[in-house]
mmCIF file of C-alpha atoms and ligand atoms in Angstrom:
data_model
loop_
_atom_site.group_PDB
_atom_site.id
_atom_site.type_symbol
_atom_site.label_atom_id
_atom_site.label_comp_id
_atom_site.label_asym_id
_atom_site.label_seq_id
_atom_site.Cartn_x
_atom_site.Cartn_y
_atom_site.Cartn_z
ATOM 1 C CA MET A 1457 267.427 97.577 147.546
ATOM 2 C CA SER A 1458 265.772 98.576 150.784
ATOM 3 C CA ARG A 1459 266.693 100.694 153.809
ATOM 4 C CA ALA A 1460 269.164 98.878 156.057
ATOM 5 C CA ALA A 1461 271.506 99.496 158.988
ATOM 6 C CA VAL A 1462 275.141 99.577 157.847
ATOM 7 C CA VAL A 1463 278.234 99.074 160.046
ATOM 8 C CA CYS A 1464 280.535 102.111 159.646
ATOM 9 C CA GLY A 1465 282.680 102.257 162.813
ATOM 10 C CA LEU A 1466 284.323 99.798 165.203
ATOM 11 C CA GLY A 1467 286.154 100.250 168.504
ATOM 12 C CA GLY A 1468 287.289 98.306 171.544
ATOM 13 C CA ALA A 1469 288.673 98.924 175.018
ATOM 14 C CA LEU A 1470 290.285 96.740 177.674
ATOM 15 C CA PRO A 1471 291.196 97.705 181.241
ATOM 16 C CA ALA A 1472 294.894 98.224 182.021
ATOM 17 C CA THR A 1473 295.412 95.231 184.327
ATOM 18 C CA ALA A 1474 296.165 91.873 182.688
ATOM 19 C CA VAL A 1475 295.893 88.664 184.724
ATOM 20 C CA THR A 1476 297.869 85.659 183.485
ATOM 21 C CA ASN A 1477 296.986 82.022 184.132
ATOM 22 C CA GLU A 1478 300.093 81.787 186.322
ATOM 23 C CA GLU A 1479 298.831 84.663 188.478
ATOM 24 C CA LEU A 1480 295.488 82.857 188.947
ATOM 25 C CA ALA A 1481 297.315 79.620 189.771
ATOM 26 C CA ALA A 1482 299.208 81.461 192.535
ATOM 27 C CA GLN A 1483 295.840 82.316 194.184
ATOM 28 C CA LEU A 1484 293.615 79.313 193.364
ATOM 29 C CA ASP A 1485 293.829 75.537 192.906
ATOM 30 C CA THR A 1486 294.344 75.685 189.130
ATOM 31 C CA SER A 1487 297.160 75.690 186.563
ATOM 32 C CA ASP A 1488 298.107 77.289 183.255
ATOM 33 C CA GLN A 1489 297.948 73.827 181.712
ATOM 34 C CA TRP A 1490 294.343 73.155 182.909
ATOM 35 C CA ILE A 1491 293.069 76.555 181.809
ATOM 36 C CA ARG A 1492 294.747 76.386 178.380
ATOM 37 C CA THR A 1493 293.716 72.836 177.544
ATOM 38 C CA ARG A 1494 290.121 73.046 178.900
ATOM 39 C CA THR A 1495 289.308 76.600 177.705
ATOM 40 C CA GLY A 1496 292.050 77.929 175.359
ATOM 41 C CA ILE A 1497 292.390 81.056 177.522
ATOM 42 C CA GLY A 1498 295.832 82.454 178.373
ATOM 43 C CA LEU A 1499 295.094 85.988 179.590
ATOM 44 C CA ARG A 1500 292.212 88.203 180.706
ATOM 45 C CA TYR A 1501 291.940 91.844 181.818
ATOM 46 C CA VAL A 1502 290.233 93.187 184.936
ATOM 47 C CA VAL A 1503 289.061 96.640 185.986
ATOM 48 C CA ALA A 1504 290.810 98.536 188.791
ATOM 49 C CA PRO A 1505 289.004 99.271 192.084
ATOM 50 C CA GLY A 1506 286.472 102.033 191.351
ATOM 51 C CA GLU A 1507 286.532 101.435 187.587
ATOM 52 C CA SER A 1508 283.138 100.392 186.205
ATOM 53 C CA THR A 1509 281.352 99.092 183.119
ATOM 54 C CA SER A 1510 280.465 102.610 181.940
ATOM 55 C CA ASP A 1511 284.150 103.634 181.992
ATOM 56 C CA LEU A 1512 284.960 100.866 179.512
ATOM 57 C CA ALA A 1513 281.776 101.560 177.503
ATOM 58 C CA VAL A 1514 282.711 105.235 177.124
ATOM 59 C CA ALA A 1515 286.253 104.322 175.988
ATOM 60 C CA ALA A 1516 284.988 101.808 173.394
ATOM 61 C CA GLY A 1517 282.212 104.184 172.285
ATOM 62 C CA GLU A 1518 284.673 107.062 171.754
ATOM 63 C CA ARG A 1519 286.877 104.808 169.660
ATOM 64 C CA ALA A 1520 284.012 103.495 167.526
ATOM 65 C CA LEU A 1521 282.926 107.096 166.863
ATOM 66 C CA GLU A 1522 286.538 107.983 165.923
ATOM 67 C CA SER A 1523 286.599 104.960 163.596
ATOM 68 C CA ALA A 1524 283.361 106.146 161.914
ATOM 69 C CA ARG A 1525 284.822 109.665 161.467
ATOM 70 C CA ARG A 1526 287.974 108.312 159.787
ATOM 71 C CA LYS A 1527 285.996 106.947 156.815
ATOM 72 C CA GLY A 1528 282.837 109.068 156.949
ATOM 73 C CA GLY A 1529 283.867 112.524 158.223
ATOM 74 C CA ALA A 1530 282.558 114.445 161.229
ATOM 75 C CA GLU A 1531 278.860 113.756 160.574
ATOM 76 C CA ALA A 1532 279.455 109.970 160.714
ATOM 77 C CA ALA A 1533 279.786 110.298 164.507
ATOM 78 C CA ASP A 1534 276.565 112.289 164.846
ATOM 79 C CA VAL A 1535 274.605 109.408 166.380
ATOM 80 C CA ASP A 1536 270.961 109.757 167.493
ATOM 81 C CA LEU A 1537 270.675 106.481 169.464
ATOM 82 C CA VAL A 1538 272.792 104.601 172.018
ATOM 83 C CA VAL A 1539 272.092 100.950 172.871
ATOM 84 C CA LEU A 1540 274.313 99.379 175.532
ATOM 85 C CA ALA A 1541 274.409 95.617 176.062
ATOM 86 C CA THR A 1542 275.497 94.774 179.583
ATOM 87 C CA SER A 1543 274.610 92.501 182.486
ATOM 88 C CA THR A 1544 277.003 94.249 184.868
ATOM 89 C CA PRO A 1545 275.432 97.734 184.893
ATOM 90 C CA ASP A 1546 277.050 100.437 187.040
ATOM 91 C CA ARG A 1547 273.972 100.283 189.306
ATOM 92 C CA PRO A 1548 270.774 98.161 189.329
ATOM 93 C CA CYS A 1549 268.832 101.365 188.638
ATOM 94 C CA PRO A 1550 268.906 103.462 186.444
ATOM 95 C CA GLY A 1551 270.227 101.996 183.191
ATOM 96 C CA THR A 1552 273.894 102.651 182.366
ATOM 97 C CA ALA A 1553 273.408 103.833 178.751
ATOM 98 C CA PRO A 1554 272.092 107.379 179.464
ATOM 99 C CA GLY A 1555 275.204 108.154 181.538
ATOM 100 C CA VAL A 1556 277.431 106.771 178.763
ATOM 101 C CA ALA A 1557 275.663 108.931 176.141
ATOM 102 C CA HIS A 1558 276.040 111.963 178.421
ATOM 103 C CA ARG A 1559 279.760 111.380 178.971
ATOM 104 C CA LEU A 1560 280.232 110.936 175.217
ATOM 105 C CA GLY A 1561 278.702 114.398 174.701
ATOM 106 C CA LEU A 1562 275.780 113.044 172.679
ATOM 107 C CA GLY A 1563 273.198 115.376 174.222
ATOM 108 C CA THR A 1564 269.684 114.061 174.827
ATOM 109 C CA VAL A 1565 269.657 111.103 172.414
ATOM 110 C CA PRO A 1566 267.620 108.029 173.422
ATOM 111 C CA ALA A 1567 269.838 105.608 175.343
ATOM 112 C CA PHE A 1568 268.959 102.319 177.015
ATOM 113 C CA ASP A 1569 270.435 99.021 178.202
ATOM 114 C CA VAL A 1570 269.799 95.557 176.799
ATOM 115 C CA ALA A 1571 270.389 92.619 179.166
ATOM 116 C CA ALA A 1572 270.978 89.329 177.352
ATOM 117 C CA VAL A 1573 274.303 88.384 178.997
ATOM 118 C CA CYS A 1574 276.739 86.929 176.403
ATOM 119 C CA THR A 1575 274.165 87.364 173.601
ATOM 120 C CA GLY A 1576 273.678 90.999 174.575
ATOM 121 C CA PHE A 1577 275.671 92.492 171.709
ATOM 122 C CA VAL A 1578 273.697 90.610 169.016
ATOM 123 C CA TYR A 1579 270.391 91.567 170.690
ATOM 124 C CA ALA A 1580 271.523 95.219 170.918
ATOM 125 C CA LEU A 1581 272.632 95.174 167.279
ATOM 126 C CA ALA A 1582 269.242 93.767 166.200
ATOM 127 C CA THR A 1583 267.417 96.395 168.286
ATOM 128 C CA ALA A 1584 269.405 99.338 166.887
ATOM 129 C CA ALA A 1585 269.281 97.993 163.312
ATOM 130 C CA SER A 1586 265.501 97.584 163.563
ATOM 131 C CA MET A 1587 265.119 101.163 164.843
ATOM 132 C CA ILE A 1588 267.183 102.378 161.890
ATOM 133 C CA THR A 1589 265.237 100.390 159.289
ATOM 134 C CA ALA A 1590 261.965 101.585 160.887
ATOM 135 C CA GLY A 1591 263.137 105.204 160.507
ATOM 136 C CA VAL A 1592 263.221 105.849 164.270
ATOM 137 C CA ALA A 1593 266.984 106.508 164.155
ATOM 138 C CA GLU A 1594 269.554 107.463 161.490
ATOM 139 C CA ARG A 1595 272.809 106.577 163.247
ATOM 140 C CA ALA A 1596 273.324 104.405 166.303
ATOM 141 C CA LEU A 1597 276.153 103.598 168.667
ATOM 142 C CA VAL A 1598 275.869 99.966 169.812
ATOM 143 C CA ILE A 1599 278.124 99.027 172.717
ATOM 144 C CA GLY A 1600 278.744 95.696 174.460
ATOM 145 C CA ALA A 1601 280.460 96.192 177.832
ATOM 146 C CA ASP A 1602 280.857 94.007 180.894
ATOM 147 C CA THR A 1603 282.982 93.805 184.029
ATOM 148 C CA PHE A 1604 282.329 90.266 185.247
ATOM 149 C CA SER A 1605 285.378 90.472 187.526
ATOM 150 C CA THR A 1606 283.135 92.623 189.776
ATOM 151 C CA ILE A 1607 280.579 89.799 190.295
ATOM 152 C CA LEU A 1608 282.774 86.659 190.357
ATOM 153 C CA ASP A 1609 283.236 84.622 193.508
ATOM 154 C CA PRO A 1610 286.916 85.207 194.376
ATOM 155 C CA VAL A 1611 287.343 81.524 195.306
ATOM 156 C CA ASP A 1612 285.613 80.051 192.207
ATOM 157 C CA ARG A 1613 288.494 78.764 190.078
ATOM 158 C CA THR A 1614 286.245 77.945 187.115
ATOM 159 C CA THR A 1615 284.593 81.315 186.520
ATOM 160 C CA ARG A 1616 287.720 83.281 187.452
ATOM 161 C CA ALA A 1617 289.663 81.361 184.800
ATOM 162 C CA ILE A 1618 287.143 82.104 182.082
ATOM 163 C CA PHE A 1619 285.857 85.660 182.445
ATOM 164 C CA GLY A 1620 287.575 88.959 181.658
ATOM 165 C CA ASP A 1621 286.405 92.577 181.440
ATOM 166 C CA GLY A 1622 286.135 94.679 178.282
ATOM 167 C CA ALA A 1623 283.997 96.721 175.920
ATOM 168 C CA GLY A 1624 283.486 96.814 172.156
ATOM 169 C CA ALA A 1625 281.303 99.046 170.011
ATOM 170 C CA VAL A 1626 280.065 99.596 166.471
ATOM 171 C CA VAL A 1627 278.479 102.587 164.775
ATOM 172 C CA LEU A 1628 275.525 101.884 162.479
ATOM 173 C CA ARG A 1629 274.149 104.301 159.876
ATOM 174 C CA ALA A 1630 271.104 104.191 157.637
ATOM 175 C CA GLY A 1631 271.977 102.891 154.179
ATOM 176 C CA GLU A 1632 270.915 100.362 151.553
ATOM 177 C CA SER A 1633 270.667 96.579 151.841
ATOM 178 C CA GLY A 1634 273.096 96.032 148.938
ATOM 179 C CA GLU A 1635 275.977 97.969 150.543
ATOM 180 C CA PRO A 1636 278.935 96.292 152.263
ATOM 181 C CA GLY A 1637 278.328 96.469 156.022
ATOM 182 C CA ALA A 1638 274.531 96.197 155.702
ATOM 183 C CA LEU A 1639 273.051 93.882 158.322
ATOM 184 C CA LEU A 1640 271.325 91.274 156.170
ATOM 185 C CA GLY A 1641 269.347 89.390 158.796
ATOM 186 C CA PHE A 1642 269.124 88.159 162.354
ATOM 187 C CA ASP A 1643 268.123 84.995 164.175
ATOM 188 C CA LEU A 1644 267.279 85.485 167.863
ATOM 189 C CA GLY A 1645 265.944 83.126 170.525
ATOM 190 C CA SER A 1646 265.637 82.345 174.224
ATOM 191 C CA ASP A 1647 264.783 79.519 176.607
ATOM 192 C CA GLY A 1648 263.937 80.733 180.100
ATOM 193 C CA GLY A 1649 263.717 77.106 181.232
ATOM 194 C CA GLY A 1650 267.519 77.318 181.533
ATOM 195 C CA ALA A 1651 267.581 80.563 183.541
ATOM 196 C CA ASP A 1652 269.219 78.929 186.581
ATOM 197 C CA LEU A 1653 272.228 77.650 184.589
ATOM 198 C CA ILE A 1654 273.794 81.139 184.429
ATOM 199 C CA THR A 1655 272.710 83.421 187.244
ATOM 200 C CA VAL A 1656 273.335 85.864 190.072
ATOM 201 C CA ARG A 1657 270.756 84.810 192.653
ATOM 202 C CA ALA A 1658 270.633 87.849 194.942
ATOM 203 C CA GLY A 1659 270.133 91.566 194.350
ATOM 204 C CA GLY A 1660 267.000 91.485 192.177
ATOM 205 C CA SER A 1661 263.295 91.560 193.057
ATOM 206 C CA ARG A 1662 263.100 87.758 193.593
ATOM 207 C CA GLN A 1663 265.807 87.591 196.254
ATOM 208 C CA ARG A 1664 265.642 91.209 197.311
ATOM 209 C CA SER A 1665 267.818 93.296 199.594
ATOM 210 C CA THR A 1666 266.812 93.039 203.248
ATOM 211 C CA GLY A 1667 269.532 95.115 204.832
ATOM 212 C CA GLU A 1668 271.282 91.861 205.842
ATOM 213 C CA PRO A 1669 274.046 90.293 203.710
ATOM 214 C CA PRO A 1670 272.701 87.688 201.199
ATOM 215 C CA ALA A 1671 273.312 83.966 201.789
ATOM 216 C CA PRO A 1672 276.988 83.101 201.165
ATOM 217 C CA GLY A 1673 277.762 83.110 197.446
ATOM 218 C CA ASP A 1674 274.340 84.370 196.333
ATOM 219 C CA GLU A 1675 275.652 87.798 195.352
ATOM 220 C CA PHE A 1676 278.175 86.182 193.010
ATOM 221 C CA PHE A 1677 277.821 84.916 189.448
ATOM 222 C CA ALA A 1678 277.182 81.154 189.235
ATOM 223 C CA MET A 1679 277.306 78.926 186.166
ATOM 224 C CA GLU A 1680 276.798 75.205 185.528
ATOM 225 C CA GLY A 1681 279.616 74.729 183.040
ATOM 226 C CA ARG A 1682 278.744 71.354 181.490
ATOM 227 C CA PRO A 1683 275.114 72.000 180.391
ATOM 228 C CA VAL A 1684 276.040 75.540 179.368
ATOM 229 C CA PHE A 1685 278.779 74.110 177.138
ATOM 230 C CA THR A 1686 276.308 71.746 175.446
ATOM 231 C CA GLN A 1687 273.612 74.385 175.020
ATOM 232 C CA ALA A 1688 276.153 76.882 173.632
ATOM 233 C CA VAL A 1689 277.233 74.456 170.905
ATOM 234 C CA ILE A 1690 273.680 73.447 169.948
ATOM 235 C CA ASN A 1691 272.217 76.938 169.912
ATOM 236 C CA MET A 1692 275.062 78.813 168.180
ATOM 237 C CA SER A 1693 275.200 76.093 165.476
ATOM 238 C CA GLU A 1694 271.437 75.935 164.932
ATOM 239 C CA SER A 1695 270.958 79.704 165.067
ATOM 240 C CA SER A 1696 273.768 80.237 162.527
ATOM 241 C CA GLN A 1697 272.299 77.607 160.204
ATOM 242 C CA ARG A 1698 268.770 79.110 160.401
ATOM 243 C CA LEU A 1699 270.221 82.518 159.549
ATOM 244 C CA LEU A 1700 272.297 81.138 156.658
ATOM 245 C CA ASP A 1701 269.148 79.523 155.220
ATOM 246 C CA ARG A 1702 267.319 82.857 155.498
ATOM 247 C CA VAL A 1703 270.125 84.861 153.882
ATOM 248 C CA GLY A 1704 270.713 82.231 151.179
ATOM 249 C CA TRP A 1705 274.313 81.398 152.085
ATOM 250 C CA THR A 1706 275.883 78.034 152.913
ATOM 251 C CA PRO A 1707 278.546 77.527 155.620
ATOM 252 C CA GLY A 1708 281.073 77.118 152.785
ATOM 253 C CA ASP A 1709 280.206 80.621 151.507
ATOM 254 C CA LEU A 1710 281.385 82.164 154.789
ATOM 255 C CA ASP A 1711 284.807 83.740 155.154
ATOM 256 C CA LYS A 1712 284.507 84.236 158.917
ATOM 257 C CA VAL A 1713 282.293 83.137 161.790
ATOM 258 C CA VAL A 1714 282.719 85.439 164.770
ATOM 259 C CA ALA A 1715 281.211 83.420 167.618
ATOM 260 C CA HIS A 1716 280.956 84.407 171.272
ATOM 261 C CA GLN A 1717 284.398 83.710 172.755
ATOM 262 C CA ALA A 1718 283.591 81.435 175.723
ATOM 263 C CA ASN A 1719 285.802 78.392 175.266
ATOM 264 C CA VAL A 1720 287.921 77.356 172.269
ATOM 265 C CA ARG A 1721 286.436 73.847 172.498
ATOM 266 C CA ILE A 1722 282.961 75.380 172.027
ATOM 267 C CA LEU A 1723 284.208 77.285 168.946
ATOM 268 C CA HIS A 1724 285.637 74.106 167.404
ATOM 269 C CA ALA A 1725 282.461 72.136 168.189
ATOM 270 C CA VAL A 1726 280.328 74.832 166.498
ATOM 271 C CA GLY A 1727 282.716 74.723 163.533
ATOM 272 C CA GLU A 1728 282.311 70.955 163.368
ATOM 273 C CA GLN A 1729 278.487 71.147 163.521
ATOM 274 C CA LEU A 1730 278.457 73.648 160.648
ATOM 275 C CA GLY A 1731 281.175 71.874 158.647
ATOM 276 C CA LEU A 1732 283.576 74.831 158.849
ATOM 277 C CA GLU A 1733 287.358 74.814 158.497
ATOM 278 C CA ASP A 1734 289.429 76.260 161.355
ATOM 279 C CA LYS A 1735 290.481 79.234 159.183
ATOM 280 C CA GLN A 1736 286.807 80.353 159.066
ATOM 281 C CA LEU A 1737 286.693 80.744 162.878
ATOM 282 C CA VAL A 1738 287.841 83.958 164.537
ATOM 283 C CA VAL A 1739 289.554 83.223 167.872
ATOM 284 C CA ASN A 1740 290.830 85.878 170.293
ATOM 285 C CA LEU A 1741 289.766 84.386 173.646
ATOM 286 C CA ASP A 1742 293.365 83.256 174.237
ATOM 287 C CA ARG A 1743 294.209 86.953 174.795
ATOM 288 C CA VAL A 1744 291.046 88.322 176.494
ATOM 289 C CA GLY A 1745 288.979 85.431 177.891
ATOM 290 C CA ASN A 1746 285.165 85.567 177.883
ATOM 291 C CA THR A 1747 284.267 89.267 177.960
ATOM 292 C CA VAL A 1748 280.487 88.583 177.858
ATOM 293 C CA ALA A 1749 278.682 91.355 175.874
ATOM 294 C CA ALA A 1750 282.026 92.744 174.672
ATOM 295 C CA SER A 1751 283.148 89.420 173.263
ATOM 296 C CA ILE A 1752 281.883 89.665 169.659
ATOM 297 C CA PRO A 1753 282.818 93.329 168.977
ATOM 298 C CA LEU A 1754 286.270 92.794 170.565
ATOM 299 C CA ALA A 1755 286.788 89.716 168.358
ATOM 300 C CA LEU A 1756 285.711 91.779 165.327
ATOM 301 C CA SER A 1757 288.160 94.568 166.260
ATOM 302 C CA ASP A 1758 291.017 92.110 166.718
ATOM 303 C CA ALA A 1759 290.293 90.281 163.460
ATOM 304 C CA ALA A 1760 289.891 93.497 161.437
ATOM 305 C CA ALA A 1761 293.014 95.093 162.976
ATOM 306 C CA GLY A 1762 295.052 91.925 162.326
ATOM 307 C CA GLY A 1763 293.950 91.616 158.679
ATOM 308 C CA ASP A 1764 291.984 88.381 159.294
ATOM 309 C CA LEU A 1765 288.745 90.146 158.449
ATOM 310 C CA VAL A 1766 288.836 92.224 155.260
ATOM 311 C CA PRO A 1767 286.258 94.172 153.228
ATOM 312 C CA GLY A 1768 284.052 91.844 151.190
ATOM 313 C CA HIS A 1769 284.259 88.921 153.614
ATOM 314 C CA ARG A 1770 280.962 87.178 154.267
ATOM 315 C CA VAL A 1771 280.548 87.101 158.046
ATOM 316 C CA VAL A 1772 278.182 85.537 160.560
ATOM 317 C CA LEU A 1773 278.211 86.730 164.182
ATOM 318 C CA THR A 1774 276.737 84.271 166.674
ATOM 319 C CA GLY A 1775 276.309 84.434 170.441
ATOM 320 C CA PHE A 1776 274.956 82.395 173.318
ATOM 321 C CA GLY A 1777 274.518 83.267 176.973
ATOM 322 C CA GLY A 1778 272.487 83.527 180.127
ATOM 323 C CA GLY A 1779 268.708 83.600 179.911
ATOM 324 C CA LEU A 1780 269.263 81.296 178.121
ATOM 325 C CA THR A 1781 269.594 83.460 175.011
ATOM 326 C CA TRP A 1782 271.150 83.108 171.587
ATOM 327 C CA GLY A 1783 271.379 85.157 168.415
ATOM 328 C CA SER A 1784 273.139 85.529 165.074
ATOM 329 C CA ALA A 1785 273.627 88.290 162.494
ATOM 330 C CA ALA A 1786 274.953 88.253 158.905
ATOM 331 C CA LEU A 1787 276.788 90.917 156.920
ATOM 332 C CA VAL A 1788 279.383 91.483 154.208
ATOM 333 C CA TRP A 1789 282.334 93.118 155.968
ATOM 334 C CA PRO A 1790 282.708 96.838 155.105
ATOM 335 C CA ASP A 1791 285.766 99.080 154.794
ATOM 336 C CA VAL A 1792 286.137 100.128 158.433
ATOM 337 C CA GLU A 1793 289.297 100.890 160.376
ATOM 338 C CA PRO A 1794 288.936 99.641 163.972
ATOM 339 C CA VAL A 1795 290.235 101.927 166.734
ATOM 340 C CA THR A 1796 291.412 100.106 169.853
ATOM 341 C CA GLN A 1797 293.878 102.641 171.340
ATOM 342 C CA SER A 1798 293.304 106.284 172.209
HETATM 343 N N1 ACO B 549 291.378 74.589 187.254
HETATM 344 C C1 ACO B 549 291.472 73.281 187.545
HETATM 345 N N2 ACO B 549 290.412 72.474 187.615
HETATM 346 C C2 ACO B 549 289.216 73.007 187.353
HETATM 347 C C3 ACO B 549 289.046 74.377 187.035
HETATM 348 C C4 ACO B 549 290.192 75.182 186.995
HETATM 349 N N3 ACO B 549 290.158 76.488 186.689
HETATM 350 N N4 ACO B 549 287.726 74.616 186.828
HETATM 351 C C5 ACO B 549 287.094 73.433 187.002
HETATM 352 N N5 ACO B 549 287.978 72.483 187.347
HETATM 353 C C6 ACO B 549 287.742 71.079 187.647
HETATM 354 C C7 ACO B 549 286.335 70.820 188.173
HETATM 355 O O1 ACO B 549 286.256 71.137 189.560
HETATM 356 C C8 ACO B 549 286.187 69.335 187.913
HETATM 357 O O2 ACO B 549 286.834 68.639 188.933
HETATM 358 P P1 ACO B 549 286.187 67.258 189.498
HETATM 359 O O3 ACO B 549 286.145 66.331 188.315
HETATM 360 O O4 ACO B 549 287.156 66.865 190.566
HETATM 361 O O5 ACO B 549 284.822 67.631 189.999
HETATM 362 C C9 ACO B 549 286.972 69.140 186.616
HETATM 363 O O6 ACO B 549 287.816 70.296 186.468
HETATM 364 C C10 ACO B 549 286.096 69.014 185.392
HETATM 365 O O7 ACO B 549 285.086 70.011 185.481
HETATM 366 P P2 ACO B 549 284.078 70.284 184.321
HETATM 367 O O8 ACO B 549 283.135 71.383 184.709
HETATM 368 O O9 ACO B 549 283.488 68.976 183.877
HETATM 369 O O10 ACO B 549 285.131 70.813 183.228
HETATM 370 P P3 ACO B 549 284.865 71.161 181.744
HETATM 371 O O11 ACO B 549 285.844 70.478 180.923
HETATM 372 O O12 ACO B 549 283.406 71.092 181.410
HETATM 373 O O13 ACO B 549 285.260 72.715 181.719
HETATM 374 C C11 ACO B 549 284.201 74.865 181.696
HETATM 375 C C12 ACO B 549 284.587 73.654 182.540
HETATM 376 C C13 ACO B 549 285.462 75.506 181.185
HETATM 377 C C14 ACO B 549 283.444 75.836 182.592
HETATM 378 C C15 ACO B 549 283.329 74.410 180.519
HETATM 379 O O14 ACO B 549 282.287 73.595 180.990
HETATM 380 C C16 ACO B 549 282.753 75.557 179.756
HETATM 381 O O15 ACO B 549 283.449 76.243 179.037
HETATM 382 N N6 ACO B 549 281.429 75.772 179.850
HETATM 383 C C17 ACO B 549 280.758 76.796 179.065
HETATM 384 C C18 ACO B 549 280.967 78.165 179.592
HETATM 385 C C19 ACO B 549 280.277 79.147 178.653
HETATM 386 O O16 ACO B 549 280.129 78.912 177.476
HETATM 387 N N7 ACO B 549 279.828 80.246 179.107
HETATM 388 C C20 ACO B 549 279.162 81.157 178.141
HETATM 389 C C21 ACO B 549 277.996 81.646 178.612
HETATM 390 S S1 ACO B 549 278.337 82.475 180.090
HETATM 391 C C22 ACO B 549 277.362 83.857 180.102
HETATM 392 O O17 ACO B 549 276.411 84.015 179.405
HETATM 393 C C23 ACO B 549 277.760 84.896 181.081
#
């Protein structure tokens, strides 16, 4: 047995406004039938004017801390590190995490953002887990939160059909590698050669602010769907398999694979590559769409709340996103009670 980071709390938050496929079809040249058959998505949620990523991050963080308290008592929520995965920060500068920690009443704990788009949650989990195993932290709050509705081109039927806003969070504590909930290993990777496939062109140091409006569309999120689809399947499958080999499990040993919820056809293709049965795949994108860094923790919350994910299950989390980036994590599911409502 060795020191490990152990999952001990889980929470999620969605904004109040739901947008149905029919509502999108009333505004754009699309249909419920196209969106359902090409993506599997039926509904997504969007923030209200003035509502930001940190608002959702605080709500999910509060709930994950409440979840940790329910099984571990008051001290379980006494975190000494906050890592926030987001690529829609409240502002380009400073990071969003310190403000989230402040609003959660966590005092002067270290808090920083991790930007790895849809892989952000797995990267943030690996970062916090490594800080715990290194003895730099004892308990960490890891949040994935994004509000892609704030950066989508209002006339882009493809991205508006796919993306939704949300936040999900877990609490990690220091424990032992043999305990349920212990993070058993990670596989992380990137390929910057694909950086232009998923991008917001303007607003950074490359295409900087000049005081004039950016070229039309450059301030909005842009994605090349086809190559992203292919890369998502290849990299989530290969990353999961590398991790399984490292942990000593086979795909057949897994009870659940919680993959980034981008498109149900991607989930089934990953399942096919790994030789999984449909019952091993967690799917909740039909109800929330692609919530970017929130996707994996929201899928975990849904599966645990619905009884699909139970203590003792062998689980692999796997994500893919802009960068390009990908990453996977393995654990045996612990006895946690997710909190998704205040
Ligand atoms: N309604 C109707 N038609 C549409 C819509 C829509 N909402 N969106 C696209 N179309 C049209 C296209 O314009 C195209 O029309 P054309 O043939 O006349 O040119 C046609 O449908 C087919 O377009 P494709 O892009 O080939 O459609 P595809 O089946 O590939 O689905 C999709 C597009 C859903 C974007 C898919 O490629 C996909 O899921 N890609 C991966 C997205 C992803 O995984 N993202 C995760 C990472 S994102 C991140 O990190 C932030």
